PDB file of C-alpha atoms and ligand atoms in Angstrom:
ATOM      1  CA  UNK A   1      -6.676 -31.202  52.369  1.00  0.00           C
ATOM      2  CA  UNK A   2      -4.077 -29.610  54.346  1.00  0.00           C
ATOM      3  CA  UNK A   3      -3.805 -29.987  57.848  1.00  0.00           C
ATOM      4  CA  UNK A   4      -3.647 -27.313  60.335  1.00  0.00           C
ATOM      5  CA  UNK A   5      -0.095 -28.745  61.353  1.00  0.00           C
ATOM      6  CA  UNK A   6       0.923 -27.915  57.297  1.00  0.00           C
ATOM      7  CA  UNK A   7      -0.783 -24.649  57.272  1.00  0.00           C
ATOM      8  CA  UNK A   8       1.150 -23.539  60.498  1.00  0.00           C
ATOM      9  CA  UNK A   9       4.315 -24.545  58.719  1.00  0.00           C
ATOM     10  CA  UNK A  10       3.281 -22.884  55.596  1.00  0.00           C
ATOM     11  CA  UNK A  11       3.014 -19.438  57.669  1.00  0.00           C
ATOM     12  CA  UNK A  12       6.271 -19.775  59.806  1.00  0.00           C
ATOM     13  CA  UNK A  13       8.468 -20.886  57.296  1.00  0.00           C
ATOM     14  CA  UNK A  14       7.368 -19.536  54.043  1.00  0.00           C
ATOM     15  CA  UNK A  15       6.814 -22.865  51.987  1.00  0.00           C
ATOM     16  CA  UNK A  16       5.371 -25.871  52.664  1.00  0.00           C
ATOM     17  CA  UNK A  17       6.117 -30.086  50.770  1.00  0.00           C
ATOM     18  CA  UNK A  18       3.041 -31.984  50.173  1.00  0.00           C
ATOM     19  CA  UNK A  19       3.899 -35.379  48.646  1.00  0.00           C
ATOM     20  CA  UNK A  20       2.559 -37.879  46.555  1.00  0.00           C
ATOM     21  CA  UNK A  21      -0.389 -35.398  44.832  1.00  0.00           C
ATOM     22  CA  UNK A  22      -0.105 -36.843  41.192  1.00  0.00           C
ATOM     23  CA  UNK A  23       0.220 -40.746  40.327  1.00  0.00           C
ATOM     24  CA  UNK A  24       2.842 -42.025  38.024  1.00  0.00           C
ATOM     25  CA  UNK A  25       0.618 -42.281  34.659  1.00  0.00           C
ATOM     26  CA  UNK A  26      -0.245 -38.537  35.475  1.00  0.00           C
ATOM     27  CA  UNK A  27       3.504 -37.825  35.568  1.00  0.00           C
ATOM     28  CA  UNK A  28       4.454 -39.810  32.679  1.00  0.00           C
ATOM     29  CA  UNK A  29       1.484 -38.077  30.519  1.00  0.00           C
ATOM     30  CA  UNK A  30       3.031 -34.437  31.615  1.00  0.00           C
ATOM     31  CA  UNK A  31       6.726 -35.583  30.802  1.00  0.00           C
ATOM     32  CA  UNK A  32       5.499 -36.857  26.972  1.00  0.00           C
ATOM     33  CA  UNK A  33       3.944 -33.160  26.772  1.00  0.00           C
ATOM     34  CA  UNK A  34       7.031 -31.685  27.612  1.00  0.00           C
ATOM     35  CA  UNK A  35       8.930 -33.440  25.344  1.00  0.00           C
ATOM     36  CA  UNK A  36       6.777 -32.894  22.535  1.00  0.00           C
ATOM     37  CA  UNK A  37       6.540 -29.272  23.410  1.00  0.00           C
ATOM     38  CA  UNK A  38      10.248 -28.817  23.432  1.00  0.00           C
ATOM     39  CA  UNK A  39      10.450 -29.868  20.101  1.00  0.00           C
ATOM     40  CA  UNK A  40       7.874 -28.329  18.396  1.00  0.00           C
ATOM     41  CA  UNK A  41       9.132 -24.743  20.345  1.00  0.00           C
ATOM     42  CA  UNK A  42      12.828 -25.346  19.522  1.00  0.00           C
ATOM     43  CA  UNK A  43      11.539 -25.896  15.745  1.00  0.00           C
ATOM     44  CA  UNK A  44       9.762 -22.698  15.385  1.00  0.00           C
ATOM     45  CA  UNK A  45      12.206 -20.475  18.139  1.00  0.00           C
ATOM     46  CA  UNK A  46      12.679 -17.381  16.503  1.00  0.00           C
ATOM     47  CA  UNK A  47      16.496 -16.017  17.058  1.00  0.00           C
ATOM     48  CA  UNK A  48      15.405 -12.640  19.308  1.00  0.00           C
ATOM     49  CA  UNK A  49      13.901 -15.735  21.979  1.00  0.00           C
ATOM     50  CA  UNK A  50      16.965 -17.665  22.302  1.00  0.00           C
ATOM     51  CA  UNK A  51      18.537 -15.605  24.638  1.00  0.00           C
ATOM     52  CA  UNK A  52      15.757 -15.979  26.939  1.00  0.00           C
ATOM     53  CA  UNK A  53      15.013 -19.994  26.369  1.00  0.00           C
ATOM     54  CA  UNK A  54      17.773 -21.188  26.077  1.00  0.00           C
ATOM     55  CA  UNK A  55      20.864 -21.326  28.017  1.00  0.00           C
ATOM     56  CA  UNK A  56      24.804 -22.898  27.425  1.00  0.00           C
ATOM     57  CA  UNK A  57      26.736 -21.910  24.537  1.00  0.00           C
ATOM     58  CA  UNK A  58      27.289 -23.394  20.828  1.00  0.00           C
ATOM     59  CA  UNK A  59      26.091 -26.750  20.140  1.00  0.00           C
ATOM     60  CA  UNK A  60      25.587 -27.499  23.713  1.00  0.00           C
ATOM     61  CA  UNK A  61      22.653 -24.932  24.320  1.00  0.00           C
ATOM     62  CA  UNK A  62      19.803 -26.461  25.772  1.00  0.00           C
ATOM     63  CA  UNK A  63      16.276 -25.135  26.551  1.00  0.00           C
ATOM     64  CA  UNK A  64      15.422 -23.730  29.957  1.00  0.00           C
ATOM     65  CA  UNK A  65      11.904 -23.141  30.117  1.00  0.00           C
ATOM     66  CA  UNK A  66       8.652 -23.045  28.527  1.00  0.00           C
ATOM     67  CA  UNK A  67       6.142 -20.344  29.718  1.00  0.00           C
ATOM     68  CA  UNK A  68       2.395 -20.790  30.165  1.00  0.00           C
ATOM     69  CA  UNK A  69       1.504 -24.509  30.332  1.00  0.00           C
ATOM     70  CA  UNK A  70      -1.476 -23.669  32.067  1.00  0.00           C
ATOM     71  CA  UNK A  71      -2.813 -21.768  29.264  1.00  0.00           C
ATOM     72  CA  UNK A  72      -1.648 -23.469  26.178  1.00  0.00           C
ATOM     73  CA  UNK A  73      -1.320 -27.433  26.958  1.00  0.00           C
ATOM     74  CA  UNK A  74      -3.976 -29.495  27.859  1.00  0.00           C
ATOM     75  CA  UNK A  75      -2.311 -31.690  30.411  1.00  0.00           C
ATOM     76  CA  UNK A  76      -0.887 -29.041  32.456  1.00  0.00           C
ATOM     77  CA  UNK A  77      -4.233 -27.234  32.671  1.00  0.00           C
ATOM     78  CA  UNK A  78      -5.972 -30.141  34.278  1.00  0.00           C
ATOM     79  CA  UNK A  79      -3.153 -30.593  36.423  1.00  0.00           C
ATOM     80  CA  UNK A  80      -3.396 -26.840  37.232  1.00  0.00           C
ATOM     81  CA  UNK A  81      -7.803 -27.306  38.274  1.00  0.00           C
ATOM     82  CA  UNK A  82      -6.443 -30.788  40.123  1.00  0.00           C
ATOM     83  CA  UNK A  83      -9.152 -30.738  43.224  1.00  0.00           C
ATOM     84  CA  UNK A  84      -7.127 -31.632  45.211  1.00  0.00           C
ATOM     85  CA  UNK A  85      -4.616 -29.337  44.168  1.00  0.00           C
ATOM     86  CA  UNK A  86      -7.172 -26.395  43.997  1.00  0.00           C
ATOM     87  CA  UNK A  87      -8.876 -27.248  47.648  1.00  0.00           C
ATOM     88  CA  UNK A  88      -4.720 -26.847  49.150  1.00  0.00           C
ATOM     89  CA  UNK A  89      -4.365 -23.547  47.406  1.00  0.00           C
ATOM     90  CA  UNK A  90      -7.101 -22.341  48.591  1.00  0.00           C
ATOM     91  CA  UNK A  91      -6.476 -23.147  51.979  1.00  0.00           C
ATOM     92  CA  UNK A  92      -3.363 -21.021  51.860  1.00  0.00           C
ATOM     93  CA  UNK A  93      -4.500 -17.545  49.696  1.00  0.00           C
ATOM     94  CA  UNK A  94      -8.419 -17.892  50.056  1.00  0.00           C
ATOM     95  CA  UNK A  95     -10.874 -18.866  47.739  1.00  0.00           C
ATOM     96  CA  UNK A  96     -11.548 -18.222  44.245  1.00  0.00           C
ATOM     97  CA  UNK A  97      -7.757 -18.329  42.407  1.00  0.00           C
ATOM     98  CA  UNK A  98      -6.397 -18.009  39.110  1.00  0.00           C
ATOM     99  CA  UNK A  99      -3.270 -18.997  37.190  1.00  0.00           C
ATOM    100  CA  UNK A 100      -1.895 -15.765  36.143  1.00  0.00           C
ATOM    101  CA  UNK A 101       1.424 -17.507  34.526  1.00  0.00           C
ATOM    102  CA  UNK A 102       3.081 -20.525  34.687  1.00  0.00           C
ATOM    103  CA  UNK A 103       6.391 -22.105  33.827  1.00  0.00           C
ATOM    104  CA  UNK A 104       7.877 -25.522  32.766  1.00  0.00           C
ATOM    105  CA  UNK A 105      11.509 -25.353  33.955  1.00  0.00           C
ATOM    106  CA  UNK A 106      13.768 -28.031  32.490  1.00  0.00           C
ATOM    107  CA  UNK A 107      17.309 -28.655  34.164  1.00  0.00           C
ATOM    108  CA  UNK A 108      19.048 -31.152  31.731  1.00  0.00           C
ATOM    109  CA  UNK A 109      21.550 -33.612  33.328  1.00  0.00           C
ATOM    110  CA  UNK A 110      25.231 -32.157  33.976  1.00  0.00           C
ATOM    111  CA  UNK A 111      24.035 -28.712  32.345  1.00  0.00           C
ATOM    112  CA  UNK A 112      20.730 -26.850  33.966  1.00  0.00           C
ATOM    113  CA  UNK A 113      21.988 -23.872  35.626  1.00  0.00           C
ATOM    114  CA  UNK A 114      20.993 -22.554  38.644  1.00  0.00           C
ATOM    115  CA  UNK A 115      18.413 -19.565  39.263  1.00  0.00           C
ATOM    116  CA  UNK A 116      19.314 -16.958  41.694  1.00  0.00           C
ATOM    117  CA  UNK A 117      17.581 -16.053  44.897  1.00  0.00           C
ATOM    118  CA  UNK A 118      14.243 -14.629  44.564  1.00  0.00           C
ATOM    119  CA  UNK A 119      11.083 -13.456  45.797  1.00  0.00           C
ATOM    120  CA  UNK A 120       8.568 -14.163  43.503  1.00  0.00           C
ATOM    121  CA  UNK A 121       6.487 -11.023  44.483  1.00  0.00           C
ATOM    122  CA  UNK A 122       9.266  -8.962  42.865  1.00  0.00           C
ATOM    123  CA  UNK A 123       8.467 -10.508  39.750  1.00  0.00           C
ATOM    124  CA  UNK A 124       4.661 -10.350  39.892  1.00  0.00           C
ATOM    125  CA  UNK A 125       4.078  -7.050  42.507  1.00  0.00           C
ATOM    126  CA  UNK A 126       0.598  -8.197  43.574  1.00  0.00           C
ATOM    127  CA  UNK A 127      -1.923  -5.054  45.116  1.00  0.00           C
ATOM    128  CA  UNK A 128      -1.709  -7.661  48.071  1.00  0.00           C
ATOM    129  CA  UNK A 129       1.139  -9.923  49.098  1.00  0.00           C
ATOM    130  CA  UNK A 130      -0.708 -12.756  50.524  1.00  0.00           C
ATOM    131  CA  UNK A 131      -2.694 -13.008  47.581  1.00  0.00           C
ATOM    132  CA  UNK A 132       0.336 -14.693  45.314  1.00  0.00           C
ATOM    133  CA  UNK A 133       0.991 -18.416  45.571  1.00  0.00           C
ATOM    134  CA  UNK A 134       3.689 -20.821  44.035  1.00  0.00           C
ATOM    135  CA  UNK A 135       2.859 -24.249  43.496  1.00  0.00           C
ATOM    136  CA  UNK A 136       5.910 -26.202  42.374  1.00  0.00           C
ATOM    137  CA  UNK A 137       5.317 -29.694  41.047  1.00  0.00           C
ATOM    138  CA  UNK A 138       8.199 -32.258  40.987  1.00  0.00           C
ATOM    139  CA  UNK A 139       7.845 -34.011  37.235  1.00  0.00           C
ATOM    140  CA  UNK A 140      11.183 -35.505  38.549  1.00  0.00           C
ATOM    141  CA  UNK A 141      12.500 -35.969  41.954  1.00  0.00           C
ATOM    142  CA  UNK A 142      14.400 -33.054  42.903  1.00  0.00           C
ATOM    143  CA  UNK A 143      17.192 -33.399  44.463  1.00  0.00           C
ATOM    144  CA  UNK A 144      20.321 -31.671  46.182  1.00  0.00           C
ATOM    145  CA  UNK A 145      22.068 -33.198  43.615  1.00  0.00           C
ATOM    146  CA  UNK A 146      19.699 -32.398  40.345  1.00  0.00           C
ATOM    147  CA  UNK A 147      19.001 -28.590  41.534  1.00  0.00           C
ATOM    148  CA  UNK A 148      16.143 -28.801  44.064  1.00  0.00           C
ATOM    149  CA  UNK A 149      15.027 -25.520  45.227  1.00  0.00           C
ATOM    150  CA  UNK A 150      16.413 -23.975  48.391  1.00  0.00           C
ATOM    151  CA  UNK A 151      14.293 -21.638  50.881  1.00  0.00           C
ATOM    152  CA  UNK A 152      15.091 -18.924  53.251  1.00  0.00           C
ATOM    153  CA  UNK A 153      12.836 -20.323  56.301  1.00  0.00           C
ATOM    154  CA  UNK A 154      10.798 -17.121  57.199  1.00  0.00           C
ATOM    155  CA  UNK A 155      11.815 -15.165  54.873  1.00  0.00           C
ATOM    156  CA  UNK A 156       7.780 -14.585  53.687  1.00  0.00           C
ATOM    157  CA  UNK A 157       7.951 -12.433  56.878  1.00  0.00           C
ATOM    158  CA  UNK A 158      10.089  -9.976  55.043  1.00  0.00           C
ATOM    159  CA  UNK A 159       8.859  -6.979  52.998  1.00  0.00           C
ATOM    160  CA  UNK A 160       9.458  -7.235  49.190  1.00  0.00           C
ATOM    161  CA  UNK A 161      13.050  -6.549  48.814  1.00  0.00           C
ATOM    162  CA  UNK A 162      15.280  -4.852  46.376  1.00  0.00           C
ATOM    163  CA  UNK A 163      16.203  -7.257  43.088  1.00  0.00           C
ATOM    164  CA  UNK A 164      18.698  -6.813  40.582  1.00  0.00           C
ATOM    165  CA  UNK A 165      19.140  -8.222  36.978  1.00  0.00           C
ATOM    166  CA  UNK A 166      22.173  -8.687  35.930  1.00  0.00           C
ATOM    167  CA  UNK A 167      23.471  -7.752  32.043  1.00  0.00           C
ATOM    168  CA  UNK A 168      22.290  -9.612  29.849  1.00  0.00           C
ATOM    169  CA  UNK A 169      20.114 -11.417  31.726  1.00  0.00           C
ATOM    170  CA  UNK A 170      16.397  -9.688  32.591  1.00  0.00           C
ATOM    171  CA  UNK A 171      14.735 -13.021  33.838  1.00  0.00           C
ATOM    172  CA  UNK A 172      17.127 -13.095  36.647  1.00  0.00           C
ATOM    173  CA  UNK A 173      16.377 -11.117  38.649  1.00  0.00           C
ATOM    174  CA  UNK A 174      17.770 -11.534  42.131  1.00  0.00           C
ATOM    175  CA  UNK A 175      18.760  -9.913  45.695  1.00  0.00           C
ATOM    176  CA  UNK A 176      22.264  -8.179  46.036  1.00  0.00           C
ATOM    177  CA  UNK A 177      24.834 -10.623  47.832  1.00  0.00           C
ATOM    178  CA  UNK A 178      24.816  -8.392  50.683  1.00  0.00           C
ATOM    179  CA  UNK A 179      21.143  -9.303  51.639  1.00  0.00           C
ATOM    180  CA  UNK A 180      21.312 -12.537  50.394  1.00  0.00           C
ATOM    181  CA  UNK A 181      24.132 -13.700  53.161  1.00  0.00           C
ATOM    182  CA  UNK A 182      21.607 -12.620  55.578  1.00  0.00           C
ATOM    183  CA  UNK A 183      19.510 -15.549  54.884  1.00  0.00           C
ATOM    184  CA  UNK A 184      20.691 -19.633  55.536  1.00  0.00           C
ATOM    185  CA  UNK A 185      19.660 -21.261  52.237  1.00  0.00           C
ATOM    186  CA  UNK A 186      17.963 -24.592  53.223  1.00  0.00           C
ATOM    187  CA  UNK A 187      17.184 -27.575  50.563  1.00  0.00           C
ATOM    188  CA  UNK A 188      13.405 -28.746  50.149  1.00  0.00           C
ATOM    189  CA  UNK A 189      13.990 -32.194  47.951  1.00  0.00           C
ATOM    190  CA  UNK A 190      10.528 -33.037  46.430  1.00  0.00           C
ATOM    191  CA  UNK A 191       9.803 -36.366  44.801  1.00  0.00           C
ATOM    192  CA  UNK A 192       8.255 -36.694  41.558  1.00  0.00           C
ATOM    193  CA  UNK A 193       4.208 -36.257  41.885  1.00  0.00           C
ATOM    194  CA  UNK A 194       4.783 -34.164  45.078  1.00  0.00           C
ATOM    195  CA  UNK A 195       4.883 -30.361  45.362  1.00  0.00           C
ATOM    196  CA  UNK A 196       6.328 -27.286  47.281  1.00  0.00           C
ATOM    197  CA  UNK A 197       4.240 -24.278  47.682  1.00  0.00           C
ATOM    198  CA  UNK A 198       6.084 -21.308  48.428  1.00  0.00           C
ATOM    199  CA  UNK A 199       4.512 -17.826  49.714  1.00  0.00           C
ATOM    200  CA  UNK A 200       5.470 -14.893  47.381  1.00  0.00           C
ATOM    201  CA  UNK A 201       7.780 -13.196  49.516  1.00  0.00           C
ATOM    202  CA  UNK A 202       9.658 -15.954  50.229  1.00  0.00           C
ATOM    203  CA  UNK A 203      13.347 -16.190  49.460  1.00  0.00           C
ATOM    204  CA  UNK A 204      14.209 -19.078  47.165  1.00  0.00           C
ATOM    205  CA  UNK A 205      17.036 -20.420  44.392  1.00  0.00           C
ATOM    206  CA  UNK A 206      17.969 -23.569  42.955  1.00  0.00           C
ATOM    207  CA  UNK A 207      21.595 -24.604  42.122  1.00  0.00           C
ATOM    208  CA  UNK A 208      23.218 -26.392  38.952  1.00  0.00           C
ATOM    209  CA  UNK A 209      21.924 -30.254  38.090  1.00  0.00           C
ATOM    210  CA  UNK A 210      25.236 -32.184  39.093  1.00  0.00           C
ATOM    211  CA  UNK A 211      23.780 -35.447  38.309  1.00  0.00           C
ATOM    212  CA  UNK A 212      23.386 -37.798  35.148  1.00  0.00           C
ATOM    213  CA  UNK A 213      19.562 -37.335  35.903  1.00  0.00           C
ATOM    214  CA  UNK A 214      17.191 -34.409  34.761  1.00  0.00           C
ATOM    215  CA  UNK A 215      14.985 -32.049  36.771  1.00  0.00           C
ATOM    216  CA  UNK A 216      11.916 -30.870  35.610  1.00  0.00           C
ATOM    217  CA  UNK A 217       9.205 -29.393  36.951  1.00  0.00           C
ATOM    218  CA  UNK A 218       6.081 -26.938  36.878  1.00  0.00           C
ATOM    219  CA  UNK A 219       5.336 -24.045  38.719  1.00  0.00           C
ATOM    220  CA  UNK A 220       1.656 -22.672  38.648  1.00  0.00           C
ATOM    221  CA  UNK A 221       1.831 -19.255  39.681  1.00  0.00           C
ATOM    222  CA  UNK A 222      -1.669 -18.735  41.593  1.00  0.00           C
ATOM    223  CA  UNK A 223      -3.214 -15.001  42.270  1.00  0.00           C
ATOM    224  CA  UNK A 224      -6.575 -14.704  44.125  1.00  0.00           C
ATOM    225  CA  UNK A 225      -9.345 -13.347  42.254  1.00  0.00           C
ATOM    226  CA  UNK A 226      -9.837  -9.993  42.895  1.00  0.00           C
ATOM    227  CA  UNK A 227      -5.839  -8.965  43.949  1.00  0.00           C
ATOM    228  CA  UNK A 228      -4.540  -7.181  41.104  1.00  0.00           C
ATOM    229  CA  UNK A 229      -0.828  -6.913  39.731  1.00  0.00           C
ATOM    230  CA  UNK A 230       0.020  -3.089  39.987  1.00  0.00           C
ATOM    231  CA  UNK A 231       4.255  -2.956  40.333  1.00  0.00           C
ATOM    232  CA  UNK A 232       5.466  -6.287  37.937  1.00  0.00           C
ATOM    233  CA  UNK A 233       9.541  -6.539  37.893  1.00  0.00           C
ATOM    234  CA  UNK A 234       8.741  -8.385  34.214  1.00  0.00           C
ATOM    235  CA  UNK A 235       5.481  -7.695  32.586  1.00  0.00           C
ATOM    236  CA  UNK A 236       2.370 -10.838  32.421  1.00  0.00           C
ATOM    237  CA  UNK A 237      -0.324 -11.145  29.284  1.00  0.00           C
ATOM    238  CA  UNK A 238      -3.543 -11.005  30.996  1.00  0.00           C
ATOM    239  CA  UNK A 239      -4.505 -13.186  27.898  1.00  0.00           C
ATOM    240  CA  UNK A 240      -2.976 -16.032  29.803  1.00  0.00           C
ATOM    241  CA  UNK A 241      -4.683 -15.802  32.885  1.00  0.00           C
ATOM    242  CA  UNK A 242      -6.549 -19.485  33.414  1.00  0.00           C
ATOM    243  CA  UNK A 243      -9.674 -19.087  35.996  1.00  0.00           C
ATOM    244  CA  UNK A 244      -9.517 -22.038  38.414  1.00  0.00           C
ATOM    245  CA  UNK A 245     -12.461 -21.830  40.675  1.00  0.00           C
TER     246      UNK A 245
HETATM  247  O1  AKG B 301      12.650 -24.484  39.236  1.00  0.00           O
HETATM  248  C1  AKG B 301      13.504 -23.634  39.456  1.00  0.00           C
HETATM  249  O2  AKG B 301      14.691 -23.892  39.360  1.00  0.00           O
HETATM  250  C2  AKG B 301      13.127 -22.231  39.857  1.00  0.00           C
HETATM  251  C3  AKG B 301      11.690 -22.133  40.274  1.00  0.00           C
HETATM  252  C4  AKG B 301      11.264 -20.808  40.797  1.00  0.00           C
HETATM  253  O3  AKG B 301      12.018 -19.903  40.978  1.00  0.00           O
HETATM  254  C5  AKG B 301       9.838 -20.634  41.105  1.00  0.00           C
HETATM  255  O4  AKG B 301       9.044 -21.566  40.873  1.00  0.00           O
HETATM  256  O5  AKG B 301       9.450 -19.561  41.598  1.00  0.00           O
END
């Protein structure tokens, strides 16, 4: 249960670190589903997806992500209807919630690149803005180092802004350099089990992984039941949605 303390902090700043949510075996049973899931996905890839999973060139390309864990792996769902993890997001968008998407995003050592800065409510364009949630889980400790994500501190207090994507590249979709100067870029480092929730409008990126160690985690993108998505930058299955509570 969050405190009032954490909640305040949620509202000022835009995102919020809980720590120490999942154990180690609960961890260690999401990395093995990864891993297994990577291969199977890389195995059966057809060549129009690589563009969008996989990034680095030639021999060296490695996979970036793996979309909908909540909906298609059994680990990640129960990890998604955690109670304690359900009674915290509810705290912060109201009660009764859904997964309307989710991501696994890897950053392999010495090669994950970074993703720009965001506001996730581009992306999604929820009927109501308070109604979107991020829950970021650490499967590794993040790190300034590995690619930890970065937050614009009250940046939730800003409308949704204007994003760009550049050529090539329709999943990145990011704020001009202009606007994103405007905002100081400040690391959240999570350790593994813990998570960062981040409000939808808030401004966030992650850099490269500089280390010899990867960072992966899982974001469960939350939407309370009822708020509709009526002005998506990309465009979510409904088929995927996962009712929580
Ligand atoms: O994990 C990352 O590097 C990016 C995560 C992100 O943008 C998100 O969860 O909204």
């Amino acid at each position: 249960m969050l405190t009032d303390s954490q909640i305040k902090t949620f509202q000022e700043t835009g995102h919020l670190t809980v720590t120490d949510v999942f154990d180690d075996s609960e961890i260690v049973a999401a990395l093995a589903d990864v891993k297994q899931w990577s291969e199977e996905f890389l195995a059966e890839m057809p060549d129009d997806q690589r563009k969008w999973y996989l990034e680095g060139s030639g021999t060296a390309q490695k996979l970036r992500k793996l979309d909908n864990p909540a909906h298609y792996r059994d680990v990640f769902q129960k990890m998604a209807k955690h109670p304690r993890v359900v009674e915290m997001v509810e705290q912060l968008i109201g009660e009764g919630v859904s997964v309307f998407f989710s991501q696994v995003f890897m950053k392999p050592p010495e090669g994950g690149g970074p993703k720009p800065v965001h506001q996730d409510n581009f992306y999604f364009g929820p009927d109501d803005l308070n109604a979107t949630l991020t829950v970021w889980i650490a499967l590794d400790e993040a790190t300034v180092e590995n690619g930890c994500l970065y937050y614009g501190d009250g940046s939730n207090q800003e409308k949704v802004l204007e994003h760009f994507a550049p050529p090539g590249e329709p999943f990145n979709l990011q704020v001009p350099d202009d606007v994103m100067q405007q905002f100081e870029m400040t690391p959240a480092p999570v350790p593994g089990g813990g998570i960062s929730f981040h409000h939808g409008n808030t401004l966030h990126q992650s850099s490269n992984n500089n280390s010899q160690r990867p960072r992966r985690a899982v974001a469960f993108h939350y939407l309370r039941n009822g708020a509709k998505l009526v002005n998506s930058g990309l465009s979510y299955d409904a088929d995927m949605n996962v009712k929580v509570s």
